[in-house]
Tab-separated table of C-alpha atoms in Angstrom:
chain	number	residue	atom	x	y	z
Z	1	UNK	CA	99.042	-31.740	80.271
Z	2	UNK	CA	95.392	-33.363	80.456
Z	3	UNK	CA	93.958	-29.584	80.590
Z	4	UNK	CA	96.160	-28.431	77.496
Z	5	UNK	CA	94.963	-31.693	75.703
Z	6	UNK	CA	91.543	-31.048	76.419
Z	7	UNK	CA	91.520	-27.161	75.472
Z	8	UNK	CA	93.022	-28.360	72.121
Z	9	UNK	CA	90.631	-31.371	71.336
Z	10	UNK	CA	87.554	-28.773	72.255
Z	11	UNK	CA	88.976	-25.431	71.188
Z	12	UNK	CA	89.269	-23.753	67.408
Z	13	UNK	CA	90.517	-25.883	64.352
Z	14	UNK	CA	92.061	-25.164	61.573
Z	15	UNK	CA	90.791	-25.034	58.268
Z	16	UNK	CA	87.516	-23.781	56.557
Z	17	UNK	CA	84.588	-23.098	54.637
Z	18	UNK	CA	83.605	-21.330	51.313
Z	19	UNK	CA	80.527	-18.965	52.286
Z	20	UNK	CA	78.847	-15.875	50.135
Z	21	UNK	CA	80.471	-12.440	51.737
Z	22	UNK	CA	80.010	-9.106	51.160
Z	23	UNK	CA	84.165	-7.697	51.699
Z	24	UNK	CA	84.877	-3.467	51.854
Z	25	UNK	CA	88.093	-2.628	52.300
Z	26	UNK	CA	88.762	1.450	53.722
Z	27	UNK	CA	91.934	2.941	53.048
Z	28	UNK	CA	92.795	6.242	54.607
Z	29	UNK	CA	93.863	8.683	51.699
Z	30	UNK	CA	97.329	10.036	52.294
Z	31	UNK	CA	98.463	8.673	54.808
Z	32	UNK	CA	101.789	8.694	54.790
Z	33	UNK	CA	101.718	12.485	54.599
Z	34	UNK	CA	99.789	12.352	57.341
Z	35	UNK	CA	101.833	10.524	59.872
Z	36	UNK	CA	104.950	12.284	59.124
Z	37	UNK	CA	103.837	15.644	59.859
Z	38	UNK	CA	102.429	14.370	62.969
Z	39	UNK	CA	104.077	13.041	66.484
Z	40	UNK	CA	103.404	9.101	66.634
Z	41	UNK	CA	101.312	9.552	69.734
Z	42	UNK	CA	99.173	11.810	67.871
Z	43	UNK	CA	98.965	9.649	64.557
Z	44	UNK	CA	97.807	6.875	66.972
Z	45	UNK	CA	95.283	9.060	68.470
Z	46	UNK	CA	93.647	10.145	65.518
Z	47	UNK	CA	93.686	6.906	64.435
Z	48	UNK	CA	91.706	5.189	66.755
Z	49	UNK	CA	89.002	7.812	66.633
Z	50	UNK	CA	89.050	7.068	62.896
Z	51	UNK	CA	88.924	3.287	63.661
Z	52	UNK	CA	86.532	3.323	66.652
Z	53	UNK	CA	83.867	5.278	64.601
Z	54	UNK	CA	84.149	2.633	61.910
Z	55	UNK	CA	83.793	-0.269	64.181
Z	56	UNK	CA	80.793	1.439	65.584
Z	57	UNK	CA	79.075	2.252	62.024
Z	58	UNK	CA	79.577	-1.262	60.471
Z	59	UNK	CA	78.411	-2.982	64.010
Z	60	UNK	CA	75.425	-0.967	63.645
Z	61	UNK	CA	74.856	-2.528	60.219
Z	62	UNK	CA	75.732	-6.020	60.529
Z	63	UNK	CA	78.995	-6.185	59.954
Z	64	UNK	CA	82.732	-7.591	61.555
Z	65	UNK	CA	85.880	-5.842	61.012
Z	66	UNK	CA	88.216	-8.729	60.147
Z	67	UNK	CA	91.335	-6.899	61.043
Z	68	UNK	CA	92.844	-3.353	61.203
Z	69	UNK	CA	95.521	-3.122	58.027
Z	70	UNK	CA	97.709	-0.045	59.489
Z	71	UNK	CA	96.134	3.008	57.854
Z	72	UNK	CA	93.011	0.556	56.408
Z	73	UNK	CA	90.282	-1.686	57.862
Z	74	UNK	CA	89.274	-4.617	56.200
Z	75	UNK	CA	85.156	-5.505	56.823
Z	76	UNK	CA	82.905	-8.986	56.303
Z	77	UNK	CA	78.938	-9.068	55.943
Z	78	UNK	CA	78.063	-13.243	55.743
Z	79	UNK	CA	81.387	-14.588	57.076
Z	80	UNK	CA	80.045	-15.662	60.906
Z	81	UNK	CA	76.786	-17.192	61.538
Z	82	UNK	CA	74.089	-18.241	59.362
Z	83	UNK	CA	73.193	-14.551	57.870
Z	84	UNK	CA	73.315	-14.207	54.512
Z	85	UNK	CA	75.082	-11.215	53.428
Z	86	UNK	CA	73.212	-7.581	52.834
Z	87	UNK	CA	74.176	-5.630	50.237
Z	88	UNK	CA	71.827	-2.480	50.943
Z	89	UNK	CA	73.266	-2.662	54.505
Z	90	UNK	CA	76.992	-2.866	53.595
Z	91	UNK	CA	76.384	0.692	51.306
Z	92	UNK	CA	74.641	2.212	54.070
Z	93	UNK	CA	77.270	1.514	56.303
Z	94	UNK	CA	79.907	2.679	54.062
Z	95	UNK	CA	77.907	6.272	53.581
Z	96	UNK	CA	77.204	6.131	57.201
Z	97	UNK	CA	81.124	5.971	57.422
Z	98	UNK	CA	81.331	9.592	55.555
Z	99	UNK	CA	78.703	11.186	57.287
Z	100	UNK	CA	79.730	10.366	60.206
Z	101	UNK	CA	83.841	11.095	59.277
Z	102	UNK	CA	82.775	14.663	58.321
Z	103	UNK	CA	81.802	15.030	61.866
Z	104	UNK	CA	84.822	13.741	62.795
Z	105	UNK	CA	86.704	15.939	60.620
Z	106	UNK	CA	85.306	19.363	62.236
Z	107	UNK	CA	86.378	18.453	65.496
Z	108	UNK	CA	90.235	17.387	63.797
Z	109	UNK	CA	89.829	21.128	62.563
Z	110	UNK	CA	89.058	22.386	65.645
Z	111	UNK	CA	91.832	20.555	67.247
Z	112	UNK	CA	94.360	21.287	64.560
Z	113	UNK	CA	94.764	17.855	63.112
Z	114	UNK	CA	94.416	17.515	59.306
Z	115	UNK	CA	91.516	15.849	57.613
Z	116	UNK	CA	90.726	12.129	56.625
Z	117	UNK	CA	89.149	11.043	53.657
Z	118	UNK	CA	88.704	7.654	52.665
Z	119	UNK	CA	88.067	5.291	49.764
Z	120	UNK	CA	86.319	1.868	49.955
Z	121	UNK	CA	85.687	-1.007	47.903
Z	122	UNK	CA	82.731	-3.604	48.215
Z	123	UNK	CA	82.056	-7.234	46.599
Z	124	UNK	CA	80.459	-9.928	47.073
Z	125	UNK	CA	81.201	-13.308	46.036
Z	126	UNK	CA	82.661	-16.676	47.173
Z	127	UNK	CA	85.310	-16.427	49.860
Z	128	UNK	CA	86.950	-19.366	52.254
Z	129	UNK	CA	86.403	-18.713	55.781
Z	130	UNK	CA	87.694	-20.252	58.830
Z	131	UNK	CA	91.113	-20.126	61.054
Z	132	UNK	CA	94.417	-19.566	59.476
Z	133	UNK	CA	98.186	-20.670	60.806
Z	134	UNK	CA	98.788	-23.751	63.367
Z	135	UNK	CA	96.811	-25.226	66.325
Z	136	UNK	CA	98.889	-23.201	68.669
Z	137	UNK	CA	98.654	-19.985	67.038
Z	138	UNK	CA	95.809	-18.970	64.876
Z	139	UNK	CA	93.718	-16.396	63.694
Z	140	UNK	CA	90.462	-15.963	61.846
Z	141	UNK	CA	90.651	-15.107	58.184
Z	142	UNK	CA	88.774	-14.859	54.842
Z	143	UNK	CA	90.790	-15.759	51.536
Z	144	UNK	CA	90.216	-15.491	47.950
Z	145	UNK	CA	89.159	-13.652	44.554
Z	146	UNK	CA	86.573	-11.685	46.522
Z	147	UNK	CA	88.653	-10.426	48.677
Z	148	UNK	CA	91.041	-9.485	45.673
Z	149	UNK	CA	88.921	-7.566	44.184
Z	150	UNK	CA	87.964	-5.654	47.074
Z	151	UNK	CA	90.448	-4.500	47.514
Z	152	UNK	CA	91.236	-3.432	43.673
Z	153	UNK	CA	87.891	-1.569	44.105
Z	154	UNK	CA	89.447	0.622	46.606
Z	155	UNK	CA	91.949	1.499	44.882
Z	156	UNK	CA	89.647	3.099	41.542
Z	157	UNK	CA	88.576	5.326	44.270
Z	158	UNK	CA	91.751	7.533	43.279
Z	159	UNK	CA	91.245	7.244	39.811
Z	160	UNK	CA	87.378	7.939	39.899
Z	161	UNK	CA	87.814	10.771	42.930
Z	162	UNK	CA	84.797	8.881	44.463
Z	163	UNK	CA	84.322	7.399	47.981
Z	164	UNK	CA	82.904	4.335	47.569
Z	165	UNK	CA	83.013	1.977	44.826
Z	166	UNK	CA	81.226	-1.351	44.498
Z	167	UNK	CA	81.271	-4.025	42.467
Z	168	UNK	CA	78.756	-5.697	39.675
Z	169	UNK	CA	77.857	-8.808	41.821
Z	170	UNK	CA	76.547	-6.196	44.660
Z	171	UNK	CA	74.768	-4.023	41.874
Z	172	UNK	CA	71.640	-7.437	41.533
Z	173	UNK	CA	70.615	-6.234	45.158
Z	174	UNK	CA	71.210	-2.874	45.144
Z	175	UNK	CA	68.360	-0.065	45.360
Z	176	UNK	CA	70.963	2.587	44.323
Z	177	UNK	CA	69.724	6.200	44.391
Z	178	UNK	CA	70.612	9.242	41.472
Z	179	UNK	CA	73.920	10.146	43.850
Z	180	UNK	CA	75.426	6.885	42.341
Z	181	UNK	CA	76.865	7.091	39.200
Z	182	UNK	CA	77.252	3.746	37.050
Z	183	UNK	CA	80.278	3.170	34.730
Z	184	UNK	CA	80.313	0.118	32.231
Z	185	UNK	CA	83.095	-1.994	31.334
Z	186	UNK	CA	85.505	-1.293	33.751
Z	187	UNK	CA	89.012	-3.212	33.756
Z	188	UNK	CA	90.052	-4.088	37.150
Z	189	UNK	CA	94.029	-4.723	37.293
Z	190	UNK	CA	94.173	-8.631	37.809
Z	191	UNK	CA	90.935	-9.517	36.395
Z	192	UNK	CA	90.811	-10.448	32.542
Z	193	UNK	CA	86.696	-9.465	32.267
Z	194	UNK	CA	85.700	-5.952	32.906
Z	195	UNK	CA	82.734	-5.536	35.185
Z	196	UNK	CA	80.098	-2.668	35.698
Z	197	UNK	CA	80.498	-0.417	38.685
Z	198	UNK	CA	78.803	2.252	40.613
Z	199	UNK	CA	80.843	4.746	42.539
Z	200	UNK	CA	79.865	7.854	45.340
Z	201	UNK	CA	81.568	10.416	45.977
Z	202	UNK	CA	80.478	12.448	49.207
Z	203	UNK	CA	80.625	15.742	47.661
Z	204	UNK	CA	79.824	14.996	44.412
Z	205	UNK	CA	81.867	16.548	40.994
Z	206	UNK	CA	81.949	16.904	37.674
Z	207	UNK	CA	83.630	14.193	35.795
């Protein structure tokens, strides 16, 4: 029809752009255990407390949660709009996150659900943004090595037994305080350089 013609010709296109984000990806830590000693209606529930609090803590700082990844969220700082990215206010969002999950966590205790920890991983670099699929069913998206890498941050978290991990492009902008710990030369599974690194861990241990 003239409407659906027009709605088309005026709407959303496909294709993209390559912009300068800042990507974190979260991963909830055990989850699997999680969600099978728990009914599905429960798992949900806990959840989307998880999830809401996030979106609430990275709004607060800037950022856009891309999409919800089952038992992960995936985050952008730089991909809408004219903003450039912020570093500082992508890490304070991601401690933010833990302060505001060990809140969570008492009233899980209180309620008899388990507890959550999570690990996230933060770069910045060159990523292509813009709308993914065909004109009659799209969906914003953010490809490439940044996003990669991300998400291979996230997963030193287990290896490390830190928190938050981010990456040696976000280091040049970082004001980084002595709870940070710095490791050189780190090989990241995919990548043929190493790169330097700073991880947190929210109750901090000895290596």
């Amino acid at each position: 029809t003239i409407l659906d013609d027009s709605l088309v010709a005026n709407g959303p296109k496909l294709g993209g752009q390559l912009k300068d984000v800042i990507c974190m990806f979260l991963d909830i830590r055990g989850f699997t255990k999680i969600s099978q000693s728990l009914p599905p209606q429960i798992t949900l529930d806990l959840l989307n407390q998880v999830f809401s609090m996030v979106q609430t803590t990275v709004t607060k700082h800037r950022g856009i949660i891309d999409k919800f990844l089952g038992d992960g969220v995936l985050v952008l700082w730089g991909s809408h709009g004219s903003n450039n990215p912020d570093s500082n206010l992508a890490v304070a969002a991601s401690q933010e996150i833990l302060k505001n999950l060990q809140t969570l966590n008492i009233h899980f205790a209180a309620t008899g659900l388990p507890q959550i920890e999570v690990g996230m991983g933060i770069h910045r670099g060159p990523a292509v943004v813009g709308n993914l699929g065909s004109q009659d069913r799209m969906e914003f998206t953010v490809i490439g090595p940044t996003i990669n890498i991300a998400s291979r941050l996230e997963g030193l978290c287990k290896e490390l037994h830190a928190n938050i991990v981010v990456s040696e492009s976000m280091l040049k902008s970082l004001a980084l305080d002595s709870s940070w710990l710095i490791r050189d030369n780190v090989q990241i599974r995919g990548i043929d350089s190493t790169m330097r690194i700073a991880f947190y861990r929210s109750e901090m241990e000895e290596e």
